[in-house]
């Protein structure tokens, strides 16, 4: 799984997209630690959009192939 730290403890909306723009997973939480399950996803590049009280940010996430 992919782990994130929510430093504000405020509500956080996270959306994981593939590069074609399809929504893969959506999570809304106010927990301090957030785990996004990535099991079952193909190896490749994804985009993770984080939206919260302070604004929004999109990060690139690379999932490596399982060895």
PDB file of C-alpha atoms in Angstrom:
ATOM      1  CA  UNK A   1       0.000   0.000   0.000  1.00  0.00           C
ATOM      2  CA  UNK A   2       0.968   3.629  -0.438  1.00  0.00           C
ATOM      3  CA  UNK A   3       1.185   5.575   2.845  1.00  0.00           C
ATOM      4  CA  UNK A   4       0.638   9.317   3.202  1.00  0.00           C
ATOM      5  CA  UNK A   5       0.855  11.591   6.235  1.00  0.00           C
ATOM      6  CA  UNK A   6      -1.946  14.153   6.597  1.00  0.00           C
ATOM      7  CA  UNK A   7      -0.067  16.889   8.473  1.00  0.00           C
ATOM      8  CA  UNK A   8      -3.128  19.086   9.013  1.00  0.00           C
ATOM      9  CA  UNK A   9      -5.526  16.430  10.354  1.00  0.00           C
ATOM     10  CA  UNK A  10      -8.159  18.226   8.271  1.00  0.00           C
ATOM     11  CA  UNK A  11     -10.396  16.445   5.786  1.00  0.00           C
ATOM     12  CA  UNK A  12      -8.392  15.290   2.783  1.00  0.00           C
ATOM     13  CA  UNK A  13      -9.786  14.066  -0.546  1.00  0.00           C
ATOM     14  CA  UNK A  14      -7.472  11.818  -2.556  1.00  0.00           C
ATOM     15  CA  UNK A  15      -8.062  10.555  -6.056  1.00  0.00           C
ATOM     16  CA  UNK A  16      -5.753   8.171  -7.901  1.00  0.00           C
ATOM     17  CA  UNK A  17      -5.955   8.412 -11.714  1.00  0.00           C
ATOM     18  CA  UNK A  18      -4.305   6.476 -14.499  1.00  0.00           C
ATOM     19  CA  UNK A  19      -2.638   8.479 -17.276  1.00  0.00           C
ATOM     20  CA  UNK A  20      -5.787   8.183 -19.413  1.00  0.00           C
ATOM     21  CA  UNK A  21      -7.615  10.198 -16.739  1.00  0.00           C
ATOM     22  CA  UNK A  22      -9.703   7.308 -15.403  1.00  0.00           C
ATOM     23  CA  UNK A  23     -10.379   7.348 -11.672  1.00  0.00           C
ATOM     24  CA  UNK A  24      -8.823   4.282 -10.043  1.00  0.00           C
ATOM     25  CA  UNK A  25      -9.509   4.983  -6.353  1.00  0.00           C
ATOM     26  CA  UNK A  26     -11.075   7.761  -4.305  1.00  0.00           C
ATOM     27  CA  UNK A  27     -10.575   8.215  -0.565  1.00  0.00           C
ATOM     28  CA  UNK A  28     -11.807  10.918   1.808  1.00  0.00           C
ATOM     29  CA  UNK A  29     -10.350  10.967   5.307  1.00  0.00           C
ATOM     30  CA  UNK A  30      -9.269  13.156   8.192  1.00  0.00           C
ATOM     31  CA  UNK A  31      -6.968  10.509   9.673  1.00  0.00           C
ATOM     32  CA  UNK A  32      -3.344  11.484  10.267  1.00  0.00           C
ATOM     33  CA  UNK A  33      -1.967   8.422   8.457  1.00  0.00           C
ATOM     34  CA  UNK A  34      -3.604   7.249   5.261  1.00  0.00           C
ATOM     35  CA  UNK A  35      -2.892   4.014   3.415  1.00  0.00           C
ATOM     36  CA  UNK A  36      -3.979   3.733  -0.183  1.00  0.00           C
ATOM     37  CA  UNK A  37      -4.237   0.101  -1.273  1.00  0.00           C
ATOM     38  CA  UNK A  38      -2.386  -0.425  -4.542  1.00  0.00           C
ATOM     39  CA  UNK A  39      -2.491  -4.205  -4.636  1.00  0.00           C
ATOM     40  CA  UNK A  40      -3.898  -5.375  -7.927  1.00  0.00           C
ATOM     41  CA  UNK A  41      -2.825  -2.272  -9.857  1.00  0.00           C
ATOM     42  CA  UNK A  42      -0.666  -2.711 -12.919  1.00  0.00           C
ATOM     43  CA  UNK A  43       2.887  -1.390 -12.782  1.00  0.00           C
ATOM     44  CA  UNK A  44       3.133   2.065 -14.285  1.00  0.00           C
ATOM     45  CA  UNK A  45       2.672   5.771 -13.687  1.00  0.00           C
ATOM     46  CA  UNK A  46      -0.384   7.181 -11.935  1.00  0.00           C
ATOM     47  CA  UNK A  47      -1.445  10.626 -10.752  1.00  0.00           C
ATOM     48  CA  UNK A  48      -2.542  11.244  -7.165  1.00  0.00           C
ATOM     49  CA  UNK A  49      -4.641  14.364  -6.619  1.00  0.00           C
ATOM     50  CA  UNK A  50      -4.786  15.666  -3.043  1.00  0.00           C
ATOM     51  CA  UNK A  51      -7.439  18.225  -2.154  1.00  0.00           C
ATOM     52  CA  UNK A  52      -7.814  19.777   1.261  1.00  0.00           C
ATOM     53  CA  UNK A  53      -8.420  22.953   3.198  1.00  0.00           C
ATOM     54  CA  UNK A  54      -5.129  24.465   2.048  1.00  0.00           C
ATOM     55  CA  UNK A  55      -5.652  23.826  -1.667  1.00  0.00           C
ATOM     56  CA  UNK A  56      -4.880  21.020  -4.058  1.00  0.00           C
ATOM     57  CA  UNK A  57      -1.832  19.285  -5.439  1.00  0.00           C
ATOM     58  CA  UNK A  58      -1.210  16.530  -7.972  1.00  0.00           C
ATOM     59  CA  UNK A  59       1.733  14.162  -7.596  1.00  0.00           C
ATOM     60  CA  UNK A  60       3.118  11.496  -9.880  1.00  0.00           C
ATOM     61  CA  UNK A  61       3.132   7.978  -8.387  1.00  0.00           C
ATOM     62  CA  UNK A  62       5.208   5.188  -9.927  1.00  0.00           C
ATOM     63  CA  UNK A  63       4.198   1.639  -9.136  1.00  0.00           C
ATOM     64  CA  UNK A  64       7.016  -0.792  -9.861  1.00  0.00           C
ATOM     65  CA  UNK A  65       6.418  -4.288 -11.150  1.00  0.00           C
ATOM     66  CA  UNK A  66       6.360  -7.071  -8.584  1.00  0.00           C
ATOM     67  CA  UNK A  67       9.542  -9.132  -8.570  1.00  0.00           C
TER      68      UNK A  67
END
